[in-house]
Short mmCIF file of C-alpha atoms in Angstrom, two decimals:
data_model
loop_
_atom_site.label_atom_id
_atom_site.label_comp_id
_atom_site.label_asym_id
_atom_site.label_seq_id
_atom_site.Cartn_x
_atom_site.Cartn_y
_atom_site.Cartn_z
CA UNK A 1 -0.29 -0.48 -0.13
CA UNK A 2 1.50 3.72 -1.03
CA UNK A 3 1.96 5.56 2.49
CA UNK A 4 -0.31 7.98 2.46
CA UNK A 5 2.22 11.87 2.27
CA UNK A 6 2.67 14.27 4.91
CA UNK A 7 2.51 17.37 3.21
CA UNK A 8 -0.98 19.41 2.77
CA UNK A 9 -3.02 19.47 0.17
CA UNK A 10 -2.70 22.83 -2.33
CA UNK A 11 -5.45 25.56 -2.02
CA UNK A 12 -6.66 27.80 -0.19
CA UNK A 13 -9.26 26.73 2.33
CA UNK A 14 -11.13 29.77 3.26
CA UNK A 15 -10.48 33.45 4.26
CA UNK A 16 -12.22 34.42 7.73
CA UNK A 17 -12.58 38.35 8.23
CA UNK A 18 -14.80 40.46 10.77
CA UNK A 19 -17.86 42.18 10.34
CA UNK A 20 -19.56 45.02 12.70
CA UNK A 21 -22.95 44.29 11.03
CA UNK A 22 -24.23 41.42 10.09
CA UNK A 23 -26.91 42.63 8.03
CA UNK A 24 -24.82 44.95 5.78
CA UNK A 25 -22.80 42.02 5.11
CA UNK A 26 -24.97 39.52 4.55
CA UNK A 27 -26.66 42.09 1.91
CA UNK A 28 -23.28 42.09 0.05
CA UNK A 29 -22.12 38.62 0.13
CA UNK A 30 -25.50 36.57 -0.35
CA UNK A 31 -27.62 39.13 -2.09
CA UNK A 32 -24.94 41.24 -3.61
CA UNK A 33 -22.64 39.08 -4.17
CA UNK A 34 -24.89 35.86 -4.76
CA UNK A 35 -22.64 33.06 -2.16
CA UNK A 36 -24.73 30.85 -0.22
CA UNK A 37 -24.91 30.90 2.86
CA UNK A 38 -23.80 27.74 4.08
CA UNK A 39 -23.55 27.80 7.59
CA UNK A 40 -24.64 30.02 10.23
CA UNK A 41 -22.88 29.37 13.65
CA UNK A 42 -21.70 30.10 17.15
CA UNK A 43 -18.16 30.16 16.89
CA UNK A 44 -16.00 27.21 18.66
CA UNK A 45 -13.52 30.09 20.06
CA UNK A 46 -16.78 31.78 21.74
CA UNK A 47 -19.85 30.44 21.70
CA UNK A 48 -21.61 33.51 21.91
CA UNK A 49 -20.01 34.48 18.64
CA UNK A 50 -21.68 34.36 15.23
CA UNK A 51 -19.75 32.54 12.70
CA UNK A 52 -20.98 33.02 8.53
CA UNK A 53 -19.51 31.18 5.83
CA UNK A 54 -20.61 32.01 2.52
CA UNK A 55 -20.15 29.96 -0.83
CA UNK A 56 -20.86 27.99 -3.50
CA UNK A 57 -23.67 25.33 -3.37
CA UNK A 58 -22.30 22.70 -0.59
CA UNK A 59 -19.54 25.06 1.24
CA UNK A 60 -17.27 23.17 -0.95
CA UNK A 61 -13.12 24.71 0.26
CA UNK A 62 -11.88 26.90 -1.62
CA UNK A 63 -14.73 29.07 -2.33
CA UNK A 64 -15.35 30.18 1.38
CA UNK A 65 -15.33 32.94 3.45
CA UNK A 66 -16.65 33.46 6.55
CA UNK A 67 -16.66 36.31 9.54
CA UNK A 68 -16.99 36.77 12.40
CA UNK A 69 -20.37 38.99 14.05
CA UNK A 70 -17.75 41.56 16.11
CA UNK A 71 -21.45 44.06 16.04
CA UNK A 72 -21.07 47.70 16.24
CA UNK A 73 -17.70 46.38 17.51
CA UNK A 74 -14.42 48.66 17.27
CA UNK A 75 -12.90 48.99 13.27
CA UNK A 76 -9.16 47.53 13.22
CA UNK A 77 -6.04 48.15 11.25
CA UNK A 78 -5.13 48.06 8.22
CA UNK A 79 -1.07 46.78 8.49
CA UNK A 80 1.36 43.93 7.95
CA UNK A 81 0.53 40.97 8.86
CA UNK A 82 -2.63 40.34 7.87
CA UNK A 83 -4.11 39.04 4.84
CA UNK A 84 -5.52 42.81 3.34
CA UNK A 85 -6.89 41.58 0.56
CA UNK A 86 -9.72 38.52 -1.09
CA UNK A 87 -10.24 38.07 -4.68
CA UNK A 88 -13.74 36.03 -6.46
CA UNK A 89 -13.37 34.38 -9.63
CA UNK A 90 -16.15 35.62 -12.10
CA UNK A 91 -17.04 34.66 -15.36
CA UNK A 92 -14.54 37.05 -17.57
CA UNK A 93 -17.48 37.89 -19.34
CA UNK A 94 -19.58 38.97 -16.61
CA UNK A 95 -17.13 41.62 -15.58
CA UNK A 96 -18.70 44.26 -17.65
CA UNK A 97 -21.72 43.41 -16.21
CA UNK A 98 -20.59 43.97 -12.79
CA UNK A 99 -19.54 47.49 -13.49
CA UNK A 100 -23.09 48.56 -14.29
CA UNK A 101 -24.18 46.39 -10.72
CA UNK A 102 -21.48 48.05 -9.00
CA UNK A 103 -23.06 51.45 -10.27
CA UNK A 104 -26.81 50.00 -9.96
CA UNK A 105 -25.73 49.15 -6.25
CA UNK A 106 -23.90 52.24 -4.93
CA UNK A 107 -21.17 50.00 -4.64
CA UNK A 108 -17.66 51.64 -4.41
CA UNK A 109 -15.29 50.35 -7.21
CA UNK A 110 -12.15 50.92 -8.73
CA UNK A 111 -10.97 49.88 -12.39
CA UNK A 112 -10.88 48.01 -14.55
CA UNK A 113 -7.17 46.71 -14.61
CA UNK A 114 -4.69 44.97 -14.61
CA UNK A 115 -2.38 42.20 -12.18
CA UNK A 116 -0.25 39.53 -13.59
CA UNK A 117 -1.95 39.11 -16.53
CA UNK A 118 -5.64 38.80 -15.05
CA UNK A 119 -8.98 41.83 -15.70
CA UNK A 120 -9.68 42.74 -12.14
CA UNK A 121 -12.27 44.98 -10.03
CA UNK A 122 -11.94 46.85 -7.12
CA UNK A 123 -14.75 46.45 -4.23
CA UNK A 124 -15.24 47.23 -1.13
CA UNK A 125 -17.90 45.98 1.41
CA UNK A 126 -19.50 47.65 3.84
CA UNK A 127 -16.34 46.73 6.66
CA UNK A 128 -13.74 48.28 4.30
CA UNK A 129 -12.52 45.51 3.48
CA UNK A 130 -11.27 45.48 -0.48
CA UNK A 131 -13.12 42.31 -2.37
CA UNK A 132 -11.60 42.10 -6.39
CA UNK A 133 -13.67 40.53 -9.05
CA UNK A 134 -10.40 38.81 -10.53
CA UNK A 135 -12.19 38.00 -14.67
CA UNK A 136 -10.65 34.36 -14.58
CA UNK A 137 -12.96 31.44 -16.20
CA UNK A 138 -12.17 28.60 -13.36
CA UNK A 139 -15.85 26.88 -12.45
CA UNK A 140 -17.00 26.08 -8.71
CA UNK A 141 -16.77 22.98 -7.71
CA UNK A 142 -21.27 22.70 -6.89
CA UNK A 143 -22.05 25.68 -8.54
CA UNK A 144 -24.96 28.02 -7.18
CA UNK A 145 -26.46 30.54 -7.99
CA UNK A 146 -26.10 32.90 -11.30
CA UNK A 147 -23.49 30.78 -13.37
CA UNK A 148 -23.84 33.57 -16.19
CA UNK A 149 -22.24 36.34 -12.99
CA UNK A 150 -21.54 35.13 -9.84
CA UNK A 151 -18.69 34.48 -8.11
CA UNK A 152 -16.89 31.05 -8.69
CA UNK A 153 -14.19 30.32 -6.45
CA UNK A 154 -11.11 32.33 -4.25
CA UNK A 155 -8.56 33.14 -6.48
CA UNK A 156 -6.05 35.25 -4.42
CA UNK A 157 -5.65 36.68 -1.30
CA UNK A 158 -3.17 39.55 -0.57
CA UNK A 159 -0.63 39.54 2.82
CA UNK A 160 1.22 42.24 3.34
CA UNK A 161 4.47 40.79 4.71
CA UNK A 162 7.46 42.77 6.35
CA UNK A 163 9.94 40.23 5.50
CA UNK A 164 8.21 39.41 2.68
CA UNK A 165 11.21 36.37 1.16
CA UNK A 166 10.44 34.40 4.82
CA UNK A 167 6.84 34.75 3.73
CA UNK A 168 7.46 33.33 0.91
CA UNK A 169 9.52 31.02 1.43
CA UNK A 170 7.05 29.21 4.84
CA UNK A 171 4.04 29.62 2.31
CA UNK A 172 5.70 27.01 0.19
CA UNK A 173 5.61 24.64 2.72
CA UNK A 174 1.67 24.35 1.47
CA UNK A 175 2.28 23.17 -1.50
CA UNK A 176 3.01 26.88 -3.17
CA UNK A 177 5.61 27.79 -6.13
CA UNK A 178 6.91 30.89 -7.33
CA UNK A 179 5.81 32.29 -9.21
CA UNK A 180 5.43 36.37 -11.18
CA UNK A 181 6.49 39.49 -9.37
CA UNK A 182 4.63 42.67 -9.86
CA UNK A 183 6.19 46.09 -9.12
CA UNK A 184 6.41 44.60 -4.76
CA UNK A 185 4.31 41.69 -5.31
CA UNK A 186 5.23 37.98 -5.40
CA UNK A 187 3.08 35.82 -6.39
CA UNK A 188 2.70 31.87 -4.97
CA UNK A 189 1.01 29.47 -6.91
CA UNK A 190 -1.00 25.80 -6.72
CA UNK A 191 -3.14 24.02 -8.69
CA UNK A 192 -6.03 26.22 -8.38
CA UNK A 193 -5.48 29.82 -6.59
CA UNK A 194 -3.16 32.37 -5.44
CA UNK A 195 -0.75 33.72 -2.80
CA UNK A 196 0.10 37.70 -3.40
CA UNK A 197 2.52 38.74 -0.91
CA UNK A 198 3.22 42.56 -1.19
CA UNK A 199 6.36 44.05 0.26
CA UNK A 200 4.97 45.74 3.83
CA UNK A 201 7.78 47.27 5.16
CA UNK A 202 7.75 50.78 6.19
CA UNK A 203 4.19 49.99 6.79
CA UNK A 204 2.16 50.38 10.83
CA UNK A 205 0.95 47.17 12.01
CA UNK A 206 -2.21 45.61 11.85
CA UNK A 207 -4.37 45.37 14.18
CA UNK A 208 -7.64 43.48 15.19
CA UNK A 209 -11.11 44.83 15.34
CA UNK A 210 -13.59 44.77 12.16
CA UNK A 211 -13.08 45.15 8.62
CA UNK A 212 -9.10 43.59 8.71
CA UNK A 213 -8.47 39.32 8.43
CA UNK A 214 -8.61 37.59 11.13
CA UNK A 215 -6.79 34.76 9.18
CA UNK A 216 -6.24 32.99 5.75
CA UNK A 217 -6.68 29.74 6.15
CA UNK A 218 -5.40 26.57 3.47
CA UNK A 219 -6.08 22.58 2.34
CA UNK A 220 -4.83 19.50 3.86
CA UNK A 221 -6.48 16.24 3.17
CA UNK A 222 -7.01 14.84 6.56
CA UNK A 223 -6.43 14.95 9.82
CA UNK A 224 -4.04 12.46 9.35
CA UNK A 225 -2.07 15.39 7.43
CA UNK A 226 -2.79 18.40 9.87
CA UNK A 227 -1.59 15.52 12.67
CA UNK A 228 2.31 15.29 10.60
CA UNK A 229 2.19 18.94 9.60
CA UNK A 230 1.74 19.84 13.98
CA UNK A 231 4.56 16.76 13.76
CA UNK A 232 7.17 18.80 10.96
CA UNK A 233 5.78 21.95 12.33
CA UNK A 234 7.11 21.39 16.18
CA UNK A 235 11.06 20.85 14.25
CA UNK A 236 11.37 24.36 13.35
CA UNK A 237 11.52 26.99 15.37
CA UNK A 238 7.47 28.15 14.10
CA UNK A 239 5.24 29.76 16.23
CA UNK A 240 3.45 27.68 18.87
CA UNK A 241 0.76 25.33 17.35
CA UNK A 242 -3.12 24.40 17.97
CA UNK A 243 -5.28 22.25 17.05
CA UNK A 244 -9.03 22.18 16.82
CA UNK A 245 -11.62 19.82 16.14
CA UNK A 246 -14.37 22.34 14.14
CA UNK A 247 -17.13 19.86 13.27
CA UNK A 248 -16.78 20.42 9.55
CA UNK A 249 -12.97 20.96 9.29
CA UNK A 250 -9.82 19.65 11.41
CA UNK A 251 -7.67 22.47 11.14
CA UNK A 252 -3.99 23.54 12.52
CA UNK A 253 -3.60 27.45 13.66
CA UNK A 254 0.37 28.36 12.88
CA UNK A 255 1.65 32.16 12.46
CA UNK A 256 4.18 32.31 9.32
CA UNK A 257 7.35 34.19 10.13
CA UNK A 258 6.35 37.86 9.51
CA UNK A 259 3.46 38.07 11.57
CA UNK A 260 0.40 36.27 9.71
CA UNK A 261 -2.15 33.76 11.58
CA UNK A 262 -2.84 30.75 9.22
CA UNK A 263 -5.21 28.64 9.54
CA UNK A 264 -3.96 24.62 7.64
CA UNK A 265 -7.81 22.81 8.07
CA UNK A 266 -9.11 19.59 6.67
CA UNK A 267 -11.68 19.59 3.76
CA UNK A 268 -13.59 17.25 5.42
CA UNK A 269 -15.99 16.45 6.91
CA UNK A 270 -18.13 19.51 5.61
CA UNK A 271 -21.00 21.83 6.03
CA UNK A 272 -23.31 18.83 5.56
CA UNK A 273 -22.87 16.56 8.47
CA UNK A 274 -26.01 19.16 10.87
CA UNK A 275 -27.92 20.20 7.92
CA UNK A 276 -28.96 18.49 4.44
CA UNK A 277 -27.51 20.10 1.43
CA UNK A 278 -31.08 21.81 0.93
CA UNK A 279 -30.83 23.53 3.68
CA UNK A 280 -27.68 24.44 4.38
CA UNK A 281 -26.96 27.38 5.91
CA UNK A 282 -30.78 27.82 7.08
CA UNK A 283 -29.94 26.76 11.01
CA UNK A 284 -28.19 28.84 13.50
CA UNK A 285 -25.59 25.40 15.44
CA UNK A 286 -24.46 26.22 18.61
CA UNK A 287 -21.14 24.18 19.25
CA UNK A 288 -21.25 20.89 20.67
CA UNK A 289 -19.38 21.70 24.28
CA UNK A 290 -22.36 24.25 24.33
CA UNK A 291 -25.43 22.82 24.14
CA UNK A 292 -26.61 22.97 27.46
CA UNK A 293 -27.46 26.53 27.18
CA UNK A 294 -27.94 26.34 23.79
CA UNK A 295 -31.13 28.37 23.61
CA UNK A 296 -29.21 31.01 25.68
CA UNK A 297 -26.60 31.48 22.45
CA UNK A 298 -29.97 31.72 19.96
CA UNK A 299 -31.17 34.05 22.25
CA UNK A 300 -28.08 36.08 22.18
CA UNK A 301 -26.63 35.99 18.68
CA UNK A 302 -27.94 38.53 15.97
CA UNK A 303 -30.67 38.40 14.40
CA UNK A 304 -30.38 39.22 10.46
CA UNK A 305 -33.16 38.36 7.06
CA UNK A 306 -31.52 36.46 4.13
CA UNK A 307 -31.94 38.75 1.22
CA UNK A 308 -35.82 38.83 0.54
CA UNK A 309 -36.76 38.13 3.59
CA UNK A 310 -38.95 40.82 5.84
CA UNK A 311 -36.68 42.93 8.19
CA UNK A 312 -36.89 45.11 11.31
CA UNK A 313 -35.09 48.85 9.92
CA UNK A 314 -32.70 49.90 11.52
CA UNK A 315 -32.74 52.86 12.89
CA UNK A 316 -29.72 55.52 13.79
CA UNK A 317 -30.88 56.41 17.18
CA UNK A 318 -28.45 57.30 20.37
CA UNK A 319 -27.55 54.52 21.46
CA UNK A 320 -26.23 50.65 20.00
CA UNK A 321 -28.95 49.06 20.11
CA UNK A 322 -30.05 44.97 19.25
CA UNK A 323 -33.53 43.33 18.80
CA UNK A 324 -34.30 39.98 19.45
CA UNK A 325 -38.08 39.03 17.53
CA UNK A 326 -39.46 35.06 19.42
CA UNK A 327 -41.29 33.51 16.79
CA UNK A 328 -44.79 34.67 17.91
CA UNK A 329 -44.13 38.25 19.71
CA UNK A 330 -47.34 39.34 21.78
CA UNK A 331 -46.58 43.16 20.83
CA UNK A 332 -44.51 43.27 24.62
CA UNK A 333 -40.84 44.78 24.89
CA UNK A 334 -37.97 44.29 27.73
CA UNK A 335 -36.08 46.91 27.43
CA UNK A 336 -31.97 45.68 29.00
CA UNK A 337 -29.40 47.87 30.39
CA UNK A 338 -27.20 45.44 31.17
CA UNK A 339 -24.15 45.52 34.29
CA UNK A 340 -20.29 47.50 33.90
CA UNK A 341 -19.53 45.43 30.99
CA UNK A 342 -21.83 44.15 29.60
CA UNK A 343 -23.07 44.57 26.22
CA UNK A 344 -26.83 44.76 24.56
CA UNK A 345 -27.16 41.14 24.51
CA UNK A 346 -25.70 40.36 28.26
CA UNK A 347 -29.27 39.95 29.96
CA UNK A 348 -31.01 38.65 26.64
CA UNK A 349 -30.99 35.03 28.21
CA UNK A 350 -32.25 35.39 31.48
CA UNK A 351 -34.98 38.14 29.52
CA UNK A 352 -36.51 35.86 27.35
CA UNK A 353 -36.84 32.89 30.22
CA UNK A 354 -38.54 36.25 31.93
CA UNK A 355 -41.05 36.93 29.06
CA UNK A 356 -41.09 34.11 25.58
CA UNK A 357 -43.14 35.74 23.86
CA UNK A 358 -41.65 39.27 24.44
CA UNK A 359 -40.06 41.03 21.89
CA UNK A 360 -36.05 42.25 23.50
CA UNK A 361 -34.16 45.24 23.12
CA UNK A 362 -30.61 45.50 24.13
CA UNK A 363 -28.76 48.19 24.49
CA UNK A 364 -25.56 49.83 25.66
CA UNK A 365 -23.98 51.94 27.62
CA UNK A 366 -21.38 54.69 26.10
CA UNK A 367 -19.64 55.87 28.44
CA UNK A 368 -16.39 53.08 29.06
CA UNK A 369 -13.50 52.14 31.53
CA UNK A 370 -11.06 50.57 30.83
CA UNK A 371 -12.82 49.37 27.00
CA UNK A 372 -15.79 48.20 29.65
CA UNK A 373 -18.56 50.17 28.98
CA UNK A 374 -20.79 51.54 30.82
CA UNK A 375 -23.95 53.52 31.27
CA UNK A 376 -22.17 57.24 32.63
CA UNK A 377 -18.80 57.91 33.91
CA UNK A 378 -17.03 56.47 37.68
CA UNK A 379 -15.32 58.30 39.52
CA UNK A 380 -14.21 56.10 42.92
CA UNK A 381 -16.28 53.27 43.27
CA UNK A 382 -19.35 55.12 44.98
CA UNK A 383 -18.48 58.34 43.39
CA UNK A 384 -19.80 59.28 40.24
CA UNK A 385 -19.38 61.75 37.82
CA UNK A 386 -23.47 63.32 38.21
CA UNK A 387 -23.18 65.92 35.35
CA UNK A 388 -22.65 62.80 33.31
CA UNK A 389 -25.17 60.69 34.53
CA UNK A 390 -28.11 64.25 34.17
CA UNK A 391 -26.73 63.87 30.00
CA UNK A 392 -26.62 60.18 29.41
CA UNK A 393 -30.55 60.25 30.50
CA UNK A 394 -31.57 63.23 28.53
CA UNK A 395 -30.42 60.96 26.04
CA UNK A 396 -31.65 58.13 26.68
CA UNK A 397 -35.51 59.58 26.41
CA UNK A 398 -34.63 60.66 23.53
CA UNK A 399 -33.38 57.47 22.47
CA UNK A 400 -36.94 56.27 24.14
CA UNK A 401 -38.82 58.73 22.29
CA UNK A 402 -36.90 57.23 18.76
CA UNK A 403 -37.57 53.91 19.59
CA UNK A 404 -40.91 54.62 19.59
CA UNK A 405 -41.47 55.71 16.75
CA UNK A 406 -39.24 54.55 14.69
CA UNK A 407 -39.87 50.22 15.40
CA UNK A 408 -43.69 50.94 17.26
CA UNK A 409 -43.35 50.12 19.99
CA UNK A 410 -46.22 50.07 22.60
CA UNK A 411 -44.11 52.34 25.53
CA UNK A 412 -47.38 50.56 27.93
CA UNK A 413 -45.91 47.33 27.54
CA UNK A 414 -42.21 47.96 27.84
CA UNK A 415 -40.10 46.61 31.44
CA UNK A 416 -37.36 47.92 31.84
CA UNK A 417 -34.39 45.17 32.65
CA UNK A 418 -31.22 46.08 34.30
CA UNK A 419 -28.61 45.10 36.53
CA UNK A 420 -25.75 46.79 39.00
CA UNK A 421 -24.80 49.44 36.05
CA UNK A 422 -27.64 50.17 34.03
CA UNK A 423 -30.10 49.42 36.96
CA UNK A 424 -28.42 52.29 38.75
CA UNK A 425 -28.76 54.01 35.60
CA UNK A 426 -33.22 52.85 34.54
CA UNK A 427 -33.56 54.50 38.04
CA UNK A 428 -32.47 58.07 36.67
CA UNK A 429 -33.07 58.07 34.24
CA UNK A 430 -37.17 57.50 36.38
CA UNK A 431 -35.56 60.60 38.67
CA UNK A 432 -34.09 63.29 35.68
CA UNK A 433 -36.86 62.63 33.17
CA UNK A 434 -40.23 61.17 34.25
CA UNK A 435 -42.33 59.50 32.59
CA UNK A 436 -40.11 57.25 29.63
CA UNK A 437 -40.23 54.75 33.23
CA UNK A 438 -43.50 52.44 33.28
CA UNK A 439 -42.15 49.15 34.77
CA UNK A 440 -38.72 48.12 35.45
CA UNK A 441 -37.30 45.25 37.01
CA UNK A 442 -33.74 46.59 39.72
CA UNK A 443 -31.64 43.87 39.60
CA UNK A 444 -28.94 45.34 42.35
CA UNK A 445 -28.94 48.53 42.57
CA UNK A 446 -28.18 51.60 44.41
CA UNK A 447 -28.66 55.37 44.47
CA UNK A 448 -26.09 56.91 42.16
CA UNK A 449 -28.27 60.20 42.36
CA UNK A 450 -25.97 62.90 45.12
CA UNK A 451 -28.85 65.21 45.00
CA UNK A 452 -31.88 63.11 43.42
CA UNK A 453 -34.73 65.64 42.34
CA UNK A 454 -38.56 65.17 43.71
CA UNK A 455 -40.67 63.35 41.37
CA UNK A 456 -44.37 61.62 40.77
CA UNK A 457 -43.92 58.70 40.13
CA UNK A 458 -47.18 57.02 41.39
CA UNK A 459 -47.96 55.08 37.58
CA UNK A 460 -44.34 53.28 37.82
CA UNK A 461 -44.18 49.75 38.76
CA UNK A 462 -40.34 48.64 40.43
CA UNK A 463 -39.43 45.25 41.43
CA UNK A 464 -35.82 45.42 43.16
CA UNK A 465 -33.70 42.64 44.04
CA UNK A 466 -31.07 43.20 46.22
CA UNK A 467 -28.75 40.64 47.84
CA UNK A 468 -28.01 40.21 51.07
CA UNK A 469 -24.02 38.94 51.18
CA UNK A 470 -23.50 41.44 48.41
CA UNK A 471 -20.93 44.26 49.54
CA UNK A 472 -22.84 47.20 47.96
CA UNK A 473 -26.09 45.55 49.35
CA UNK A 474 -27.09 48.81 51.54
CA UNK A 475 -26.36 52.11 48.63
CA UNK A 476 -29.70 50.02 47.60
CA UNK A 477 -31.40 51.14 50.90
CA UNK A 478 -31.53 54.87 50.13
CA UNK A 479 -32.91 54.60 46.76
CA UNK A 480 -35.39 52.12 48.10
CA UNK A 481 -36.31 55.58 49.78
CA UNK A 482 -37.15 57.55 47.23
CA UNK A 483 -39.49 55.12 45.06
CA UNK A 484 -41.45 54.96 48.62
CA UNK A 485 -41.40 58.48 48.63
CA UNK A 486 -41.58 59.36 44.97
CA UNK A 487 -44.58 56.96 44.94
CA UNK A 488 -43.47 53.84 43.45
CA UNK A 489 -45.74 51.37 44.29
CA UNK A 490 -42.05 48.54 44.77
CA UNK A 491 -41.97 45.35 45.69
CA UNK A 492 -38.58 45.18 46.82
CA UNK A 493 -36.98 42.12 48.01
CA UNK A 494 -33.54 40.59 49.50
CA UNK A 495 -32.45 36.67 48.00
CA UNK A 496 -29.36 35.56 49.44
CA UNK A 497 -26.79 36.04 46.96
CA UNK A 498 -23.84 38.32 45.96
CA UNK A 499 -23.72 40.83 43.56
CA UNK A 500 -23.85 38.02 41.21
CA UNK A 501 -27.69 36.88 39.14
CA UNK A 502 -29.28 33.84 41.24
CA UNK A 503 -31.31 31.63 39.46
CA UNK A 504 -33.97 33.14 42.39
CA UNK A 505 -34.43 36.43 40.33
CA UNK A 506 -35.19 34.51 37.83
CA UNK A 507 -38.04 33.91 39.71
CA UNK A 508 -39.44 36.30 41.25
CA UNK A 509 -39.05 39.19 38.83
CA UNK A 510 -41.70 36.44 36.57
CA UNK A 511 -43.87 36.19 39.00
CA UNK A 512 -43.79 39.77 39.41
CA UNK A 513 -44.40 40.33 35.81
CA UNK A 514 -47.08 37.10 35.12
CA UNK A 515 -49.00 39.40 37.67
CA UNK A 516 -48.91 42.46 36.98
CA UNK A 517 -49.89 41.66 32.41
CA UNK A 518 -52.74 38.95 33.93
CA UNK A 519 -51.65 36.13 31.89
CA UNK A 520 -48.23 33.82 31.82
CA UNK A 521 -47.66 34.62 27.91
CA UNK A 522 -45.01 37.42 28.74
#
């Protein structure tokens, strides 16, 4: 029997980038370009991060572009040690039609130009990533969509390297051979595609973030080839390697000498291990290790509509926000205010369990402390910027008015849930902007206003849950007193918990909400 080669199979498996707007991303790659969304899943490094895969009809290696979704995340910086351009092959005869299509859809375009003997149109996706359409008749393994015009496979990626010769030598280990050189770019060729290495000497180092690439993955025949490669690389002075089972393929990560992250991935088992070929990309999948919290993850991950499907329009309002719409919404809305360092999705699982049929509106605070989101600036552990609280409360009131008008929300059926810093802020909004919050669940709150103004809260219902072992619990007493004196209908509970949430919070909140709605449909 002939011994199987340990050398990886030649060619690009996929390229992974980072997007800040999942809906715009889907509209561009599935809508404008016409690729097939073949998989949507929670990330295998972080299940609370959405990961999308686009490709041909079956998601064949060599056709795949994948995206990590950092919704409204910070922009990265393109620099050396990164993939910074991707190129898709399209039929040569379609380039004129693509130029017209770009003009019709308002997609920025440069070209046509000639690169390595091929005609190229340069586009930018919604995050600013350069996407080149290359006139090259390279059939897709499993064609999808408009075969006369649509992209068929990855033609190339471009790496910006401050050590291009070392990068090229490392890439050659994966079945690539030296090709032509144009200016500061040298082309490495496989049997199916190319990796272009541009001299990045003098460029700044790349910074991860939205609008940048995370890595490019190369093909390996099977798991045995991955293991053999791991052994080979361990004998070199290469970066550390990590092998992972990604369910749809097994892969190894390593950095080339100039710092670009490479993945080497097996062709199989492929994307049909958990969906039929006809249903690829239709269901949000959760990594097997996270099945015990699958429902929570599905609630937290950002929703989107495929091209042609009904969608909720997104409005430009003062606060970053995100909706979760259940299968059978009942017209009520839960507005969620996270704790310090949280995100707009943090409270969605709790809120969905409390009110399964409510639409969830998660909002992100605008103040930041060492990169963590908050609702207002903190001067010390229990000292807060009073002017900032007031200005943010005013902005939040404007946000609520805008959300009600833009999304058709019913103010009478809105309940606010705040945790810690978010609860403190909700209480401040009730004080400073009365009339905007009529029903609130405040978890581990405290009074942060030094001189809370008098307010008429006679029509306001508040559930306040304190933790007996919470080191800040005593600071909640002035808030409870102020709510009572202001006429709020306060239901105060102290439970055997610290500052963290407990299952008792959920049961108390659910019972309280049901009692005020008259039924259990949330």
